Short mmCIF file of C-alpha atoms in Angstrom, two decimals:
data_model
loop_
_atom_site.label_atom_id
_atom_site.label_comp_id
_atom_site.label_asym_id
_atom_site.label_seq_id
_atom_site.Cartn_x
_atom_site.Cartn_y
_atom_site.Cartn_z
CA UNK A 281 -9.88 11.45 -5.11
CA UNK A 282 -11.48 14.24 -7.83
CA UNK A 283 -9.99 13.96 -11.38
CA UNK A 284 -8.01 17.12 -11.79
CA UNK A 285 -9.39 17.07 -15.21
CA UNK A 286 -13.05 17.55 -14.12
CA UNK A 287 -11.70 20.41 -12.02
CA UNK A 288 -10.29 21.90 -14.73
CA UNK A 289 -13.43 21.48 -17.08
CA UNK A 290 -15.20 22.91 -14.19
CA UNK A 291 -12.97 25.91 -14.05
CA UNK A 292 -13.18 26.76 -17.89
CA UNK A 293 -13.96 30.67 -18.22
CA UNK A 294 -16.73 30.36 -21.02
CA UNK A 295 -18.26 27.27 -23.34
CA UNK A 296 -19.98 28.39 -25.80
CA UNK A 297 -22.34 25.59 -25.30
CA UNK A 298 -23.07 27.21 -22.05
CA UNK A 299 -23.90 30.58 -23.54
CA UNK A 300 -26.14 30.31 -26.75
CA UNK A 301 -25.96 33.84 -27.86
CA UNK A 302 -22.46 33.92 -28.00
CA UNK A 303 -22.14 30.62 -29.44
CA UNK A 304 -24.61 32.04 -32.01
CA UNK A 305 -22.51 35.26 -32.55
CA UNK A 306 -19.25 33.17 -32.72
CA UNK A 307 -20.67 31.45 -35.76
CA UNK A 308 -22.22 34.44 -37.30
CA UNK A 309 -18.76 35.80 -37.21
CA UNK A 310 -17.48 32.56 -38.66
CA UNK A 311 -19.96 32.66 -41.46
CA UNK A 312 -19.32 36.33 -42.72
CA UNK A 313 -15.80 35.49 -42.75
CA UNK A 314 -16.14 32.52 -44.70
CA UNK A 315 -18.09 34.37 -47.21
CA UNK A 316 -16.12 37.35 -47.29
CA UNK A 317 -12.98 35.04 -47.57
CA UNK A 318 -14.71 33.10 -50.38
CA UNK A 319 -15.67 35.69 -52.79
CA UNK A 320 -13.01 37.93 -52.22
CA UNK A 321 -10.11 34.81 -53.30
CA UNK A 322 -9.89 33.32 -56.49
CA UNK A 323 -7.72 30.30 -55.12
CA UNK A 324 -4.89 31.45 -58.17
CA UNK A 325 -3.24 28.63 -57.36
CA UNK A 326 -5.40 25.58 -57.25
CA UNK A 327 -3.74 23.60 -59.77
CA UNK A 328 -1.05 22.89 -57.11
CA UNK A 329 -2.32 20.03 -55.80
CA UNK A 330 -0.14 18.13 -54.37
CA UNK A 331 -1.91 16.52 -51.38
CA UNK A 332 -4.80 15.66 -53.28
CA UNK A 333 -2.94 13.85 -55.43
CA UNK A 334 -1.37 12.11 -53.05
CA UNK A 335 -4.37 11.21 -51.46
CA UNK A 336 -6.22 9.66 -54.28
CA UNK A 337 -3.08 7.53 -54.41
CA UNK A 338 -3.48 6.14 -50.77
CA UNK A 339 -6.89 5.20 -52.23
CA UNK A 340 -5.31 3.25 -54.66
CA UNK A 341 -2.86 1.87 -52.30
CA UNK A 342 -0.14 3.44 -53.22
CA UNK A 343 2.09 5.87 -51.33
CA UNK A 344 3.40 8.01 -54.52
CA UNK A 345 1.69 8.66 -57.49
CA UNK A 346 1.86 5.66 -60.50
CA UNK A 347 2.17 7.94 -63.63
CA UNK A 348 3.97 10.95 -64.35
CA UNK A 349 2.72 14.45 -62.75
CA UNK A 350 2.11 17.42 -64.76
CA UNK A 351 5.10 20.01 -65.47
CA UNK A 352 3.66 22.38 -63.20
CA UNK A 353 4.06 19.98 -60.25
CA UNK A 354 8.43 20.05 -59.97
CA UNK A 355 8.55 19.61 -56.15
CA UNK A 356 7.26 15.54 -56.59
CA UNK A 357 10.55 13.02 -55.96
CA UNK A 358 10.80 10.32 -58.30
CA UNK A 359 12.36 7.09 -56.91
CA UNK A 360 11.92 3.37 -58.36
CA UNK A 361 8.90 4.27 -60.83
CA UNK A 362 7.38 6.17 -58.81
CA UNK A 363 6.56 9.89 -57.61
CA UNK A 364 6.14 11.01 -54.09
CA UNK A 365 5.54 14.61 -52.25
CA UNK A 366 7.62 16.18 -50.05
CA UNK A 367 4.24 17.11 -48.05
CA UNK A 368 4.28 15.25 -44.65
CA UNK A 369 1.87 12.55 -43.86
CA UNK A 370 -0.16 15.06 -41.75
CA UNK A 371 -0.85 17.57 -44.89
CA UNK A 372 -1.65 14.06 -47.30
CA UNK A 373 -4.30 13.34 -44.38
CA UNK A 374 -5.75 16.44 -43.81
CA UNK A 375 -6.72 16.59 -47.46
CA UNK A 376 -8.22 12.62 -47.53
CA UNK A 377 -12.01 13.62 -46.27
CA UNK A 378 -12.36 15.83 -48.96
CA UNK A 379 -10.65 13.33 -50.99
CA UNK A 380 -13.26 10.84 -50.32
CA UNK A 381 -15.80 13.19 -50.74
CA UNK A 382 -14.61 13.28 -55.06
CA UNK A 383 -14.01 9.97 -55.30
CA UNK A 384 -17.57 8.97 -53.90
CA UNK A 385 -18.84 11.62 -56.81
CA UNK A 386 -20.43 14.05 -54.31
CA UNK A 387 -18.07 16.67 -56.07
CA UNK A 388 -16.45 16.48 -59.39
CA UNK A 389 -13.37 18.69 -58.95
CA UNK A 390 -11.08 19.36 -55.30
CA UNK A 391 -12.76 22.72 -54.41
CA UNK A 392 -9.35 23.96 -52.98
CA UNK A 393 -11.07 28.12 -53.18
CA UNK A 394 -13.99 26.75 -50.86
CA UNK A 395 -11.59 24.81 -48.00
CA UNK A 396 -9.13 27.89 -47.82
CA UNK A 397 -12.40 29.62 -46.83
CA UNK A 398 -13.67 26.66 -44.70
CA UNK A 399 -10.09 27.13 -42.91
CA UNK A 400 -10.58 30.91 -42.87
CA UNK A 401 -14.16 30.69 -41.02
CA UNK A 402 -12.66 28.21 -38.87
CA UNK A 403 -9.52 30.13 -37.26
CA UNK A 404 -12.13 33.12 -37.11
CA UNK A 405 -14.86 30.79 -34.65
CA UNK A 406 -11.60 30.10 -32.53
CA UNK A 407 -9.88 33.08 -32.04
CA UNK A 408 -13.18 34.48 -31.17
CA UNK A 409 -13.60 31.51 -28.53
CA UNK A 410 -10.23 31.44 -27.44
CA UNK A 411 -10.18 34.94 -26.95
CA UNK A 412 -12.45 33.94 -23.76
CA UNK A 413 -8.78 34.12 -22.01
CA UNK A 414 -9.29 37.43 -21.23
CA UNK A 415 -12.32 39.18 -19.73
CA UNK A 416 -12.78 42.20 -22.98
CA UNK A 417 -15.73 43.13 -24.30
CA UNK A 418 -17.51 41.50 -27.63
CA UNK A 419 -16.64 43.98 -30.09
CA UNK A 420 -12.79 43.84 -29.18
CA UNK A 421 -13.31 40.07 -29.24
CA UNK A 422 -14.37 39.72 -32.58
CA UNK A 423 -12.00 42.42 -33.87
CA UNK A 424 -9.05 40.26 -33.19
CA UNK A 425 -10.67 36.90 -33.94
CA UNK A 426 -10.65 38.45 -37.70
CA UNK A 427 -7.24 39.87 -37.18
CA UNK A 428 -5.14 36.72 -38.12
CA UNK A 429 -7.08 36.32 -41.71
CA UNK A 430 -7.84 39.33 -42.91
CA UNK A 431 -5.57 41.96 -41.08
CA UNK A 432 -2.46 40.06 -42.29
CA UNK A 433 -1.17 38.27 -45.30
CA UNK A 434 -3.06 34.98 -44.38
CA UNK A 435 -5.74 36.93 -46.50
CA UNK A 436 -3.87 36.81 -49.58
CA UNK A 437 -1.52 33.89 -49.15
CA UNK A 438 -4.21 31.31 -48.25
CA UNK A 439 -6.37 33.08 -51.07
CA UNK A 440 -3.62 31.42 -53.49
CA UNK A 441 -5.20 28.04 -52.11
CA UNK A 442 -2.60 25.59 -53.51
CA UNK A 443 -1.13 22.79 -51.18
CA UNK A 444 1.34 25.05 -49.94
CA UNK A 445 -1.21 27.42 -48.41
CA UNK A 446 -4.07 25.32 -47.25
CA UNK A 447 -1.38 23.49 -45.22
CA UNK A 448 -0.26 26.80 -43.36
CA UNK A 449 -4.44 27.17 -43.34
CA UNK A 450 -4.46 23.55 -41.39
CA UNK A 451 -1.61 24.62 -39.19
CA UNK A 452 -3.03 28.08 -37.91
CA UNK A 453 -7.00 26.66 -37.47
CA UNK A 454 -5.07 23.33 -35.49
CA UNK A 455 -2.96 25.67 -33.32
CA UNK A 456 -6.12 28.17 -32.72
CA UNK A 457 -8.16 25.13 -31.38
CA UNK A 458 -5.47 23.51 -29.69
CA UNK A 459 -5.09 26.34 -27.90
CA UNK A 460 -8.67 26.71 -27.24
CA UNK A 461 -8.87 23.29 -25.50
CA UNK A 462 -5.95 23.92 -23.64
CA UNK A 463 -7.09 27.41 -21.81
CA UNK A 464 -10.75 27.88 -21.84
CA UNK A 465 -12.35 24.43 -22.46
CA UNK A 466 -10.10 21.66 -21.12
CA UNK A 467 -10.15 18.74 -23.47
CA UNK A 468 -6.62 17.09 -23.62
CA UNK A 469 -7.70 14.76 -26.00
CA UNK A 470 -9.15 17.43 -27.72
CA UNK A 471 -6.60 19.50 -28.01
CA UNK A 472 -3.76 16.52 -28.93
CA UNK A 473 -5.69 16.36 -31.91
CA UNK A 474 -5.93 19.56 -32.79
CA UNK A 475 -2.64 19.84 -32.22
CA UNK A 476 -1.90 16.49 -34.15
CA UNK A 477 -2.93 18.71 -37.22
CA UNK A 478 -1.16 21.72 -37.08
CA UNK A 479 2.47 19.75 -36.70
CA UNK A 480 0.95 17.33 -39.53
CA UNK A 481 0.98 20.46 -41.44
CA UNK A 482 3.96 21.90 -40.52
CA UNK A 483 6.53 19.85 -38.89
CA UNK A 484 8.46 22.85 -36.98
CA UNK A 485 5.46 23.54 -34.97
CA UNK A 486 6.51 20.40 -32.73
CA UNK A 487 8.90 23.26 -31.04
CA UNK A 488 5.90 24.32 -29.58
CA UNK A 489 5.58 20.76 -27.51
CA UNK A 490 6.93 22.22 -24.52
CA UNK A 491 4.75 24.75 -24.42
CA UNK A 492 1.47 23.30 -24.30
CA UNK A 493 3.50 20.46 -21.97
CA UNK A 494 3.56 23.58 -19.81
CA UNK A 495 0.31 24.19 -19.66
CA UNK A 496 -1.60 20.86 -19.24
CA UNK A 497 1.69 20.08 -16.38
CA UNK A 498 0.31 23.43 -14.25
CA UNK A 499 -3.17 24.11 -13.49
CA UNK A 500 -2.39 27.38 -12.59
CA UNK A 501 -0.38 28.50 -15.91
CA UNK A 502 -3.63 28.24 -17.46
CA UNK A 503 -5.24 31.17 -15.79
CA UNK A 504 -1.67 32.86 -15.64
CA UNK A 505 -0.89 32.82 -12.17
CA UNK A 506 2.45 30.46 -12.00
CA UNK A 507 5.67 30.30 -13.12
CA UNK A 508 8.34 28.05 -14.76
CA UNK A 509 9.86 27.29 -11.31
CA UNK A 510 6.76 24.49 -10.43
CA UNK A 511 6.61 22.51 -13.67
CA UNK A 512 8.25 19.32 -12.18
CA UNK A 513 5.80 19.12 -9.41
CA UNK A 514 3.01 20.04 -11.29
CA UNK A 515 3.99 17.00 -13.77
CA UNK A 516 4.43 14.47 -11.23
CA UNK A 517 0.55 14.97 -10.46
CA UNK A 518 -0.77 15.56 -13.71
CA UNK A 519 0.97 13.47 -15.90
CA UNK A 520 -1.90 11.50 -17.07
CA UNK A 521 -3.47 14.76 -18.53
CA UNK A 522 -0.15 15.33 -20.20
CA UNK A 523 -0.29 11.76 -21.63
CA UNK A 524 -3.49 12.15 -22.96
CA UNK A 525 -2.58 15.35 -24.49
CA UNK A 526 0.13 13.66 -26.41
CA UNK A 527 -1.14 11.06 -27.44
CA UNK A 528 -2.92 11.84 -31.29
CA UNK A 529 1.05 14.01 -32.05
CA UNK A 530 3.08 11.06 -31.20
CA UNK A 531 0.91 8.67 -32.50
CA UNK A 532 0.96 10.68 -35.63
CA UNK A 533 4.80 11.62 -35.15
CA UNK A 534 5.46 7.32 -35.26
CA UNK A 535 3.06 6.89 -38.13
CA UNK A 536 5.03 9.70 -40.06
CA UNK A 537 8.13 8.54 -39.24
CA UNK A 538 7.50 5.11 -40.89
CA UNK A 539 6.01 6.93 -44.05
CA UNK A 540 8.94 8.75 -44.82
CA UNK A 541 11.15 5.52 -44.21
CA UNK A 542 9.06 3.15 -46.77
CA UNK A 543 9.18 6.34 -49.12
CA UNK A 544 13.22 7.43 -48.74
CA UNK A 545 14.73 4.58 -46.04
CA UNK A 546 14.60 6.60 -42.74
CA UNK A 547 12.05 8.20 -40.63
CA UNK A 548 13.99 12.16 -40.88
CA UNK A 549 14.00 12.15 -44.46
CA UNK A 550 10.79 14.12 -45.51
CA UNK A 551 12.18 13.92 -48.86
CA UNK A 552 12.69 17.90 -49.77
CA UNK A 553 15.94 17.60 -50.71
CA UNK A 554 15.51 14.74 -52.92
CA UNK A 555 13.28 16.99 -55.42
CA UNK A 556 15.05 17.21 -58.79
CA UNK A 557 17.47 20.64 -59.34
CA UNK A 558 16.79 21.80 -55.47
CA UNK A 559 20.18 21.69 -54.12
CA UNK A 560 21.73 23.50 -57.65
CA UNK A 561 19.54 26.81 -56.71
CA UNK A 562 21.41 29.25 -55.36
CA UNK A 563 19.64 29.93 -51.74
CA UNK A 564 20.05 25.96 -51.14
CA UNK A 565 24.25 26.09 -51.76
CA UNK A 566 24.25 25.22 -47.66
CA UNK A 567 21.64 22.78 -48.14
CA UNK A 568 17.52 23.24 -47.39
CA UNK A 569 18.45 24.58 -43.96
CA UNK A 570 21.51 26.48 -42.90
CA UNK A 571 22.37 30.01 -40.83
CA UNK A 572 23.79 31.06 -43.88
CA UNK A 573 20.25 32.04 -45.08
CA UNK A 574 19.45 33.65 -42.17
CA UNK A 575 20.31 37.46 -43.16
CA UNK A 576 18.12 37.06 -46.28
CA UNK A 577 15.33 35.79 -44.31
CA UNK A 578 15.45 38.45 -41.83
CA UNK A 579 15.64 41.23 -44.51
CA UNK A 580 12.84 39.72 -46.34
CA UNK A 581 10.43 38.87 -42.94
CA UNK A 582 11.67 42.49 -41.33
CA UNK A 583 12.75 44.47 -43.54
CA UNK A 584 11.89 44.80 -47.13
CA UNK A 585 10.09 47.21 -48.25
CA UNK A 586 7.55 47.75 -51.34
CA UNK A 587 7.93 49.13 -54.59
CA UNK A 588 6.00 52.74 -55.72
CA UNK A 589 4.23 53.04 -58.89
CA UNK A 590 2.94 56.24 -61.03
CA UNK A 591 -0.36 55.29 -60.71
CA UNK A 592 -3.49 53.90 -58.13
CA UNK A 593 -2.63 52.11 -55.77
CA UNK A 594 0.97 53.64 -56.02
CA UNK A 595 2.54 51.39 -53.76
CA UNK A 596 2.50 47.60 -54.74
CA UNK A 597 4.34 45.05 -52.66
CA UNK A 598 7.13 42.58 -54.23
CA UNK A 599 6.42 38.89 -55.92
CA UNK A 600 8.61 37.44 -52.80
CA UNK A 601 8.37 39.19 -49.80
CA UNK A 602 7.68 41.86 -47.35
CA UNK A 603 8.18 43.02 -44.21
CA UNK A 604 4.99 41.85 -42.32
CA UNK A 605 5.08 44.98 -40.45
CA UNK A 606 4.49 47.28 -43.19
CA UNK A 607 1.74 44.33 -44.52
CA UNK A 608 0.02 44.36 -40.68
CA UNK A 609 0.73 47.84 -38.83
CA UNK A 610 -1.64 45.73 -36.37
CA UNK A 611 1.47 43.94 -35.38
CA UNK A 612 2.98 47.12 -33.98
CA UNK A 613 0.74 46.33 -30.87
CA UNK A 614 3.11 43.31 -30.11
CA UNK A 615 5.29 45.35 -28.27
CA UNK A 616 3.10 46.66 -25.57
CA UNK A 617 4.36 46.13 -21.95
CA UNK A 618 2.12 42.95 -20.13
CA UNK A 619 0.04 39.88 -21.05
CA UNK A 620 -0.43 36.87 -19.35
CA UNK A 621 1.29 34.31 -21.64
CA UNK A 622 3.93 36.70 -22.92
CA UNK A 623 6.70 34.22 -21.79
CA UNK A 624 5.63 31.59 -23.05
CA UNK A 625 4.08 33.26 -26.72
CA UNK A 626 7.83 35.15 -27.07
CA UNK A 627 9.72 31.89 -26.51
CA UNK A 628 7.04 29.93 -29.09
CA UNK A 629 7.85 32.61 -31.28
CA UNK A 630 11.58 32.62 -30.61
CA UNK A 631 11.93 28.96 -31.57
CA UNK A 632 9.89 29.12 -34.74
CA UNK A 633 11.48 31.75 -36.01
CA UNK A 634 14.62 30.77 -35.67
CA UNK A 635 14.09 27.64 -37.72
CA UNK A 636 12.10 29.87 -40.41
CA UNK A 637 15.22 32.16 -40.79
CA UNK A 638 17.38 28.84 -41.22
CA UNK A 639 15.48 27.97 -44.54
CA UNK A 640 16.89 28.48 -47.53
CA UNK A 641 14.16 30.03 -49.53
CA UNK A 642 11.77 32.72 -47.08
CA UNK A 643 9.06 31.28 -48.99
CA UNK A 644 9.09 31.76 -53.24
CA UNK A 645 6.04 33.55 -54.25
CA UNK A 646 4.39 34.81 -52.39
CA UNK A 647 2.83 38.23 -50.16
CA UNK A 648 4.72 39.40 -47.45
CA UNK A 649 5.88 36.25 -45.32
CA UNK A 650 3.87 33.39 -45.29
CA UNK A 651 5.71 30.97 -43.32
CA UNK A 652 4.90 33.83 -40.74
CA UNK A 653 1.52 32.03 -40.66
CA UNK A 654 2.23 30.32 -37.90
CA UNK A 655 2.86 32.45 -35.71
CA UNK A 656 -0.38 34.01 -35.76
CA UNK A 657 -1.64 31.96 -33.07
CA UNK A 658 1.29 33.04 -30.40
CA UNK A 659 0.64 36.86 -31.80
CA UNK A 660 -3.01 36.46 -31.06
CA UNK A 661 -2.72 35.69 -27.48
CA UNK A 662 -0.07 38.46 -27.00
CA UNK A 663 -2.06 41.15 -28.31
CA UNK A 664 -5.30 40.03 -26.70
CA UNK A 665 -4.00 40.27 -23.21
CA UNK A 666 -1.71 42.98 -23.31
CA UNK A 667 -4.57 45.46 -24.51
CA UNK A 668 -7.38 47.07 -22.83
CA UNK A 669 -10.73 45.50 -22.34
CA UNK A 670 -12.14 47.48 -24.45
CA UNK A 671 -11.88 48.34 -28.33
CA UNK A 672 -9.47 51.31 -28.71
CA UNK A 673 -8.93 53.97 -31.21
CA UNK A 674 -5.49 53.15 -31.61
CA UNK A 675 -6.73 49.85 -32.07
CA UNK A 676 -9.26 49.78 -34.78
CA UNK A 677 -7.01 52.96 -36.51
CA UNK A 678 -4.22 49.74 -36.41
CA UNK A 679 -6.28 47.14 -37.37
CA UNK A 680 -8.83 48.63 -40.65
CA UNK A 681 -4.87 50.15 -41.75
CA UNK A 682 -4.04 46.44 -41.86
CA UNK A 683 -6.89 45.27 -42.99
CA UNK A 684 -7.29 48.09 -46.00
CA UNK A 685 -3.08 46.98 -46.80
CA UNK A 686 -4.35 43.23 -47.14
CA UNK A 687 -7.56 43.76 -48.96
CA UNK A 688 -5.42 45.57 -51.36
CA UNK A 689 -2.58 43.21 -52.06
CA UNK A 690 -5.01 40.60 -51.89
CA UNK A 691 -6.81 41.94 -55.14
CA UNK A 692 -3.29 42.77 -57.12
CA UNK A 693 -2.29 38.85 -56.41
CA UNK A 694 -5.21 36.72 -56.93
CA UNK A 695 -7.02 39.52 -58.97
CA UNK A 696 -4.88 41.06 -61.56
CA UNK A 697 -1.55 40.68 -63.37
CA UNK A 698 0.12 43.58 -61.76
CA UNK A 699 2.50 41.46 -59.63
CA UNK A 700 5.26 40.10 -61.52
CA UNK A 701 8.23 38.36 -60.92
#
């Protein structure tokens, strides 16, 4: 009897390790947006370094730092002589290579500015691969791969390159190349793992379990041809595939679990609303999450507009939010009629934003909506197949109006003082 994986390696559209060229582009693409990330950031917000911290202390054997942190670190819990992050284990993890990298002396200092851009150049290479879903040509291909980083606020907001960020950065690149291994190359493992990282990063994304569930449990749904209606038989057969896609998350979900109960004594308590003063703010008077925050998180995510000034640029957005519309015009193109994962991208979506609305705070400082991040991914595949095969003029008028409204903001954040709160 065949292994229905084989088949399904067998069936993958394009490998870029089939096709050299367009391996070659995919990397040239990944490169120039690695550079143009890099010098056009100034990573404002480096000294919030959480996860590095955090990190050298699992070198030292310790789950929470020993000594007091610096003023400008308030979100770290202090409990029994000792100071922990609210990060989860996936975020403290992510970090560690690099980690071991400073404390073997091959670098002297975190370079937080050159992994946003490492993070950047990454999601580029796979939304240029994953955009293999569809058959369009190379120039609308590589359009869109730079569309989640530098046609929305990813551009500034991962530019700020503190903890907060370069987690959101983890989260889109694992989501972009779970993705990937899920619907052009086949690599359950693969694509656990990828996976593994993005809900390391951000917990919520595990709402997008069923999803991918969906995917490896249906041959079909990966070329779009199938429905809902066959899942259960589909799983019955392929359940091993399944398995193996699961396994890196849960194993990851168990070892996180017992993390947060030797740190706060049970496995749901990530610690957030431990951090001193939280619950006296005024957006956490429900607690962290409640749908009492919702309206302000849909007028800030939707609605919200920016703020006119006398002189160039004349517009300038506000310190703590925007509608990402008016930041990405590119996002208008969401609403086009087809695409052959629209279900299952709008009821991703759905989910996540749902919980994003329930949390108190729509994300401090910051451009536009960064917890919107995450999303990207879902947006991505939406847009890709609902479009035309090749590059329009609506499109590229869309996407270099985005990408001139993020270049912009971008500079009056990480570049000058005009921003204030």
């Amino acid at each position: 009897m065949s292994d229905p994986l084989a088949a399904d390696v067998a069936a993958a559209r394009i490998s870029p390790w089939r096709a050299p060229p367009e391996f070659l582009f995919s990397l040239g693409l990944a490169l120039f947006a690695f550079l143009a990330f890099y010098f056009s950031t100034s990573g404002k917000h480096e000294d919030f370094d959480y996860t590095a911290r955090i990190a050298q202390s699992f070198l030292q054997g310790h789950m929470g730092m020993t000594t007091t942190p610096p003023s400008w670190l308030p979100e770290m819990v202090p409990l029994e002589g000792r100071y922990y992050s609210v990060f989860p284990l996936g975020a403290v993890l992510s970090v560690m290579p690099v980690t071991i990298l400073q404390k073997l002396h091959v670098m002297s200092v975190f370079p937080w500015r050159g992994l946003a851009a490492l993070l950047a150049a990454g999601c580029v290479y796979f939304f240029f691969c994953l955009s293999a879903t569809n058959d369009v040509s190379v120039a609308r291909r590589a359009m869109l791969a730079l569309f989640p980083i530098f046609a929305t606020w990813s551009w500034c907001n991962l530019g700020f390159a503190g903890s907060w960020q370069v987690a959101l950065g983890f989260a889109l690149l694992g989501q972009a190349a779970a993705l990937y291994y899920t619907l052009v190359k086949p690599r359950p493992l693969g694509a656990g793992a990828w996976f593994a990282l993005a809900v390391g990063n951000r917990t919520e994304l595990v709402l997008a379990v069923p999803i991918f569930v969906y995917f490896w449990a249906s041959r079909e749904a990966q070329s779009g041809g199938r429905g809902f209606s066959t899942l259960a038989i589909d799983f019955r057969k392929r359940w091993p595939i399944v398995a193996r896609f699961l396994a890196i998350p849960v194993a990851l979900g168990l070892c996180t679990a017992a993390y947060n109960f030797a740190r706060f004594g049970s496995p749901f308590d990530f610690g957030y609303a431990r951090i001193p003063g939280i619950l006296a703010e005024p957006w956490y008077q429900h607690g962290v999450f409640s749908l009492h925050a919702i309206p302000w998180n849909v007028y800030k995510m939707l609605l919200e507009g920016v703020k006119d000034i006398p002189h160039f640029p004349y517009f300038i957005p506000y310190p703590f939010g925007c509608s990402i519309f008016l930041s990405s015009p590119f996002l208008f193109l969401l609403f086009r009629e087809g695409g052959k994962y629209a279900a299952g991208c709008w009821i991703t979506m759905a989910m996540l934003v749902f919980v994003l609305l329930c949390h108190g705070n729509p994300g401090g400082w910051q451009y536009s909506y960064r917890y919107g991040m995450i999303l990207l991914p879902w947006m991505f595949l939406l847009i890709l197949s609902n479009g035309p095969r090749k590059i329009s003029a609506r499109e590229t008028t869309l996407f270099c109006l985005s990408v001139a409204i993020n270049a912009v903001a971008t500079y009056q954040f990480l570049w000058t003082d005009q921003i204030k709160p």
